[in-house]
Short mmCIF file of C-alpha atoms in Angstrom, two decimals:
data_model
loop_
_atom_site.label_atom_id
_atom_site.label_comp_id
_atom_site.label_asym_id
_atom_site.label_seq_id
_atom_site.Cartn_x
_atom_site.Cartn_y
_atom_site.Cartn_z
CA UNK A 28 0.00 0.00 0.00
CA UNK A 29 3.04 2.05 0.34
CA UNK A 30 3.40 2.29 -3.55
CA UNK A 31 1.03 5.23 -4.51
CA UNK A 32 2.42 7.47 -2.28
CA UNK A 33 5.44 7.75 -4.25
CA UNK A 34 4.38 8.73 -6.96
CA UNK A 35 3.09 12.77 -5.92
CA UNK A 36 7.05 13.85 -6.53
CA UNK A 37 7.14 12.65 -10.12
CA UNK A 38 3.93 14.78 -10.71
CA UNK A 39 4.53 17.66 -8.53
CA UNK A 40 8.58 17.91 -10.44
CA UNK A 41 6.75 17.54 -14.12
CA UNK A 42 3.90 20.24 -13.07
CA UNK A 43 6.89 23.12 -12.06
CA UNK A 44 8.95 22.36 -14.83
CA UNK A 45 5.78 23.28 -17.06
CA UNK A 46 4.59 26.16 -15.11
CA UNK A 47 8.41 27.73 -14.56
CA UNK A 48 8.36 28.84 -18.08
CA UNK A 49 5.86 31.50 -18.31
CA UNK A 50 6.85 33.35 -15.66
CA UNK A 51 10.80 33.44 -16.67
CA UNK A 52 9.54 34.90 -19.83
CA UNK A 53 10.01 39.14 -19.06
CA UNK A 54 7.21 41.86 -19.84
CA UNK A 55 7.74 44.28 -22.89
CA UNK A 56 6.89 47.96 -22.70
CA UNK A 57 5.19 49.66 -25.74
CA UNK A 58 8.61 50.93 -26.98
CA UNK A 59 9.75 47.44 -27.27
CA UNK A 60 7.04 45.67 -28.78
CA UNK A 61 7.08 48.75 -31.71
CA UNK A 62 10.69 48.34 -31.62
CA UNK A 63 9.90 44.43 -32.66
CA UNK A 64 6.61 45.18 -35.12
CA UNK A 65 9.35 47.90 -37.06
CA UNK A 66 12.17 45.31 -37.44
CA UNK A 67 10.30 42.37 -37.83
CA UNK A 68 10.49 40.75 -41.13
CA UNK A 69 6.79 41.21 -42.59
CA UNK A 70 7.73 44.44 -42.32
CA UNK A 71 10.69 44.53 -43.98
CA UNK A 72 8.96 42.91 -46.88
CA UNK A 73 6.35 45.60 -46.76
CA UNK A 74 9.45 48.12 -47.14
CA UNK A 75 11.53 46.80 -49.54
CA UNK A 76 7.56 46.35 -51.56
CA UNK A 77 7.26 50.15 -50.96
CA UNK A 78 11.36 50.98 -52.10
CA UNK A 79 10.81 49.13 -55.13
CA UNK A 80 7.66 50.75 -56.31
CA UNK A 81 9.63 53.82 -55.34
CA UNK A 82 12.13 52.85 -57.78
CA UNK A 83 9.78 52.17 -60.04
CA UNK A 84 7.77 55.22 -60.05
CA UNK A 85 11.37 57.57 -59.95
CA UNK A 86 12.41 55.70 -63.41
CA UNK A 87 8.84 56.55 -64.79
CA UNK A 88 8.69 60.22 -64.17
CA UNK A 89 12.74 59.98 -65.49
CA UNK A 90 11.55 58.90 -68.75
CA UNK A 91 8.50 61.02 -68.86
CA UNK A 92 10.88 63.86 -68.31
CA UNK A 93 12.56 63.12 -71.39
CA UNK A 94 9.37 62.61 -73.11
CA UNK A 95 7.90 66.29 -71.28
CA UNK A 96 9.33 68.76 -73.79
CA UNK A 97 7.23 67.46 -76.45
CA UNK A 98 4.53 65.76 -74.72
CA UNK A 99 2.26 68.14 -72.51
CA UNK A 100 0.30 64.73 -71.04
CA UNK A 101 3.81 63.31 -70.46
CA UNK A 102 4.90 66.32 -68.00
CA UNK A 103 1.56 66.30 -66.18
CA UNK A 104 1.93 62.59 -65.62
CA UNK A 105 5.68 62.99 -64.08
CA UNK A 106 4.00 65.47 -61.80
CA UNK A 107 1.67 62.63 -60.73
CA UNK A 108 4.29 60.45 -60.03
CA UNK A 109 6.31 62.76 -58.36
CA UNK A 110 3.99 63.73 -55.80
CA UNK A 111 3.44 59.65 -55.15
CA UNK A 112 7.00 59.44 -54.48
CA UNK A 113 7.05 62.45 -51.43
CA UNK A 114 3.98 60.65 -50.02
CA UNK A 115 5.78 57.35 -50.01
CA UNK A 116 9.21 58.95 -48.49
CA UNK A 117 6.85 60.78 -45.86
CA UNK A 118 5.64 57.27 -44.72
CA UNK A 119 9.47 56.35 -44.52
CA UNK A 120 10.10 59.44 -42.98
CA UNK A 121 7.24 58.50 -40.16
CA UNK A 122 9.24 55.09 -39.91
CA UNK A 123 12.41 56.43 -39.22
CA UNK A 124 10.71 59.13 -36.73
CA UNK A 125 8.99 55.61 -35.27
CA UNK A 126 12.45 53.82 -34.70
CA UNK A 127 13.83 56.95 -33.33
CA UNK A 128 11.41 56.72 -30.55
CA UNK A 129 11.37 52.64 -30.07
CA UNK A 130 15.21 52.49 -29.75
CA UNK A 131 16.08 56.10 -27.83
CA UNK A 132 19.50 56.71 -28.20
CA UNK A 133 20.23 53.08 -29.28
CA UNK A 134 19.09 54.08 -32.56
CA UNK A 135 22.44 56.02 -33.24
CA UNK A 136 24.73 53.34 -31.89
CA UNK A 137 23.60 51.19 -34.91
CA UNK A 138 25.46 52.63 -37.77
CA UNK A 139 23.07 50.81 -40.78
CA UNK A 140 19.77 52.32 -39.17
CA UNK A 141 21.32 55.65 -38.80
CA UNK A 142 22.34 55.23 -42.66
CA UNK A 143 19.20 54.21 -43.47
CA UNK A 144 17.95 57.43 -42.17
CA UNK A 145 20.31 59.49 -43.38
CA UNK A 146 19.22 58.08 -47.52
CA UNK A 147 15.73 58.54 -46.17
CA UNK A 148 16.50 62.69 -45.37
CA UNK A 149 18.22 63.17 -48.37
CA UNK A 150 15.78 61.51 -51.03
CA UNK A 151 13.04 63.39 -49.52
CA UNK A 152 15.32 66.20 -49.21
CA UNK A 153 15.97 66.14 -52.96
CA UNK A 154 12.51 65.16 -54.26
CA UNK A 155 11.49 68.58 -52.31
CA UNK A 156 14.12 70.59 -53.69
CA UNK A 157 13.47 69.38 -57.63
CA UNK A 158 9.71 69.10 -57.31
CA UNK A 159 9.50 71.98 -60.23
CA UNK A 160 12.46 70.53 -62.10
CA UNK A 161 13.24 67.63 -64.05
CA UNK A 162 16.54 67.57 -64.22
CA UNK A 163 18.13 64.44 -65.58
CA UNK A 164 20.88 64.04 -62.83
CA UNK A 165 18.75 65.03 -59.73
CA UNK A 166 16.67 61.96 -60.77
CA UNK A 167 19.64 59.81 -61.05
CA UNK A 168 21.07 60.27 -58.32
CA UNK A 169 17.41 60.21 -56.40
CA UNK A 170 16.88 56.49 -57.91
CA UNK A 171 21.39 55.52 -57.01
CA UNK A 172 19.88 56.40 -53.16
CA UNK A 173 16.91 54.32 -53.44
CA UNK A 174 18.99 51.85 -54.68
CA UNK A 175 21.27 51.88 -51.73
CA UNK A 176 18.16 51.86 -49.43
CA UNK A 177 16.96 48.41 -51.21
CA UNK A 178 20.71 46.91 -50.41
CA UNK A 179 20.06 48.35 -46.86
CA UNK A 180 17.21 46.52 -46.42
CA UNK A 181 17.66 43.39 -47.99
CA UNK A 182 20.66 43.16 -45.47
CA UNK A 183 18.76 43.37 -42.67
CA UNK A 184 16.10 40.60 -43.56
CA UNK A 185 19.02 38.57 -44.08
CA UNK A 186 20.47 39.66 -40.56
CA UNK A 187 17.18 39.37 -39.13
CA UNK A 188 16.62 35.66 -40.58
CA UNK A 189 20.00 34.66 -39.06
CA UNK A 190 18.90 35.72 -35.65
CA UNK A 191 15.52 34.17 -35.58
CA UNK A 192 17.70 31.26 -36.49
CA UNK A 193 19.49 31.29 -33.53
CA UNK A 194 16.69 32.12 -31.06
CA UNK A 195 15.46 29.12 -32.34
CA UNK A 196 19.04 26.94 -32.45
CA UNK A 197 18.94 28.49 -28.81
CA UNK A 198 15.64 27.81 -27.47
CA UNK A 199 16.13 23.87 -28.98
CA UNK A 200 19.07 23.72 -26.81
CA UNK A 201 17.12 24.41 -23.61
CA UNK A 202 14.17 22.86 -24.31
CA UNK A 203 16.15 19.65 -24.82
CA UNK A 204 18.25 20.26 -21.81
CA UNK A 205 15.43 21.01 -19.89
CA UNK A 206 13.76 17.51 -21.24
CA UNK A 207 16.77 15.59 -20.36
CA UNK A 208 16.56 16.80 -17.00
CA UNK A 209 13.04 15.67 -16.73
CA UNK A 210 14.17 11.89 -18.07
CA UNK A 211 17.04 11.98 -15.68
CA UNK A 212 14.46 12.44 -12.94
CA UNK A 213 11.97 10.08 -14.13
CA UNK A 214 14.25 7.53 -14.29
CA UNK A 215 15.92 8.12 -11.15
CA UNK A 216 12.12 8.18 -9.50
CA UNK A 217 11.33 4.55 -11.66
CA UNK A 218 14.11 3.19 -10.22
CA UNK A 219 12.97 4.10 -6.68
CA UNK A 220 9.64 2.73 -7.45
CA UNK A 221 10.64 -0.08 -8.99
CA UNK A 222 13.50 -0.91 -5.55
CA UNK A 223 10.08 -0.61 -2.92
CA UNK A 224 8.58 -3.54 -5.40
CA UNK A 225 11.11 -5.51 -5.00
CA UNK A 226 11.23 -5.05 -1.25
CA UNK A 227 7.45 -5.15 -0.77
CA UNK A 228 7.75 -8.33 -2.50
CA UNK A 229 10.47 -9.96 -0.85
CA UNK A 230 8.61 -9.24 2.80
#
């Protein structure tokens, strides 16, 4: 009769191993959890979506420039395009202004974001300054920074894929340590259990 009442520790130990986890995991603030939405790799994708259609719409109103001298349709559809372009840097411009905030002064430790924002300034900066002009090299060298903002980016989902990579590789690691643990002690409790048989048998 002296069997069951060995058996509460192997519970009890699998219960607390379960419920230990939950509580080891820490609270974010609201700055973090942006800080994670902004860097997070959907929205990466929805970035380098938006640069590209940037790009896109930059190389348009470039060769409707060319076409603008003879073509009065032509100019007032590079105008068009234009003014998509500012309204697509102004959302990148609320992004940056948005990481700013999530990361405080972190932001300007990391020498790739503070890039990033400095080719976001710039090609708004410039798409401002030649709104009434179509010069052939201001447009240039407009799409050569959106360019560099594409490379930007697609090195960070790459950088970002390697570290969920590891936080997984990581977490793996633990888990399986953590399991082992839990075998160990099942084992070693079996073997108790299996010891009082034998005695309660032999008496």
């Amino acid at each position: 009769m002296e069997v069951p009442s060995t058996k509460p520790p192997v519970t009890e130990s699998t219960v607390n191993v379960t419920e230990d986890v939950p509580e080891s995991r820490p609270t974010q603030n609201h700055r973090e959890k942006l800080n994670d939405i902004l860097h997070s790799q959907k929205t990466q994708y929805v970035i380098v979506g938006m640069v590209v259609i940037d790009i896109i719409i930059v190389i348009a109103e470039l060769v409707l420039d060319l076409r603008a001298a003879s073509d009065h349709h032509a100019n007032s559809a590079a105008h068009v395009l234009h003014y998509i372009s500012i309204a697509i840097l102004s959302i990148f411009l609320i992004e940056l202004l948005l990481k700013i905030y999530a990361m405080g002064l972190i932001f300007f430790k990391h020498k790739m974001e503070v890039f990033d924002g400095i080719v976001i300034i710039v090609s708004f900066a410039l798409d401002v300054a030649f709104s009434n002009d179509g010069a052939v090299d201001s447009v240039s060298l407009i799409v050569l920074f959106r360019l560099w903002r594409v490379t930007r980016i697609v090195n960070g989902i790459i950088l970002s894929v390697q570290m969920q990579a590891e936080k997984k590789i990581k977490a793996l690691v633990i888990e399986n340590a953590s399991l082992k643990e839990e075998v160990e002690q099942l084992k070693s409790n079996y073997s108790k259990l299996e010891s009082e048989l034998t005695t309660l048998r032999q008496s």
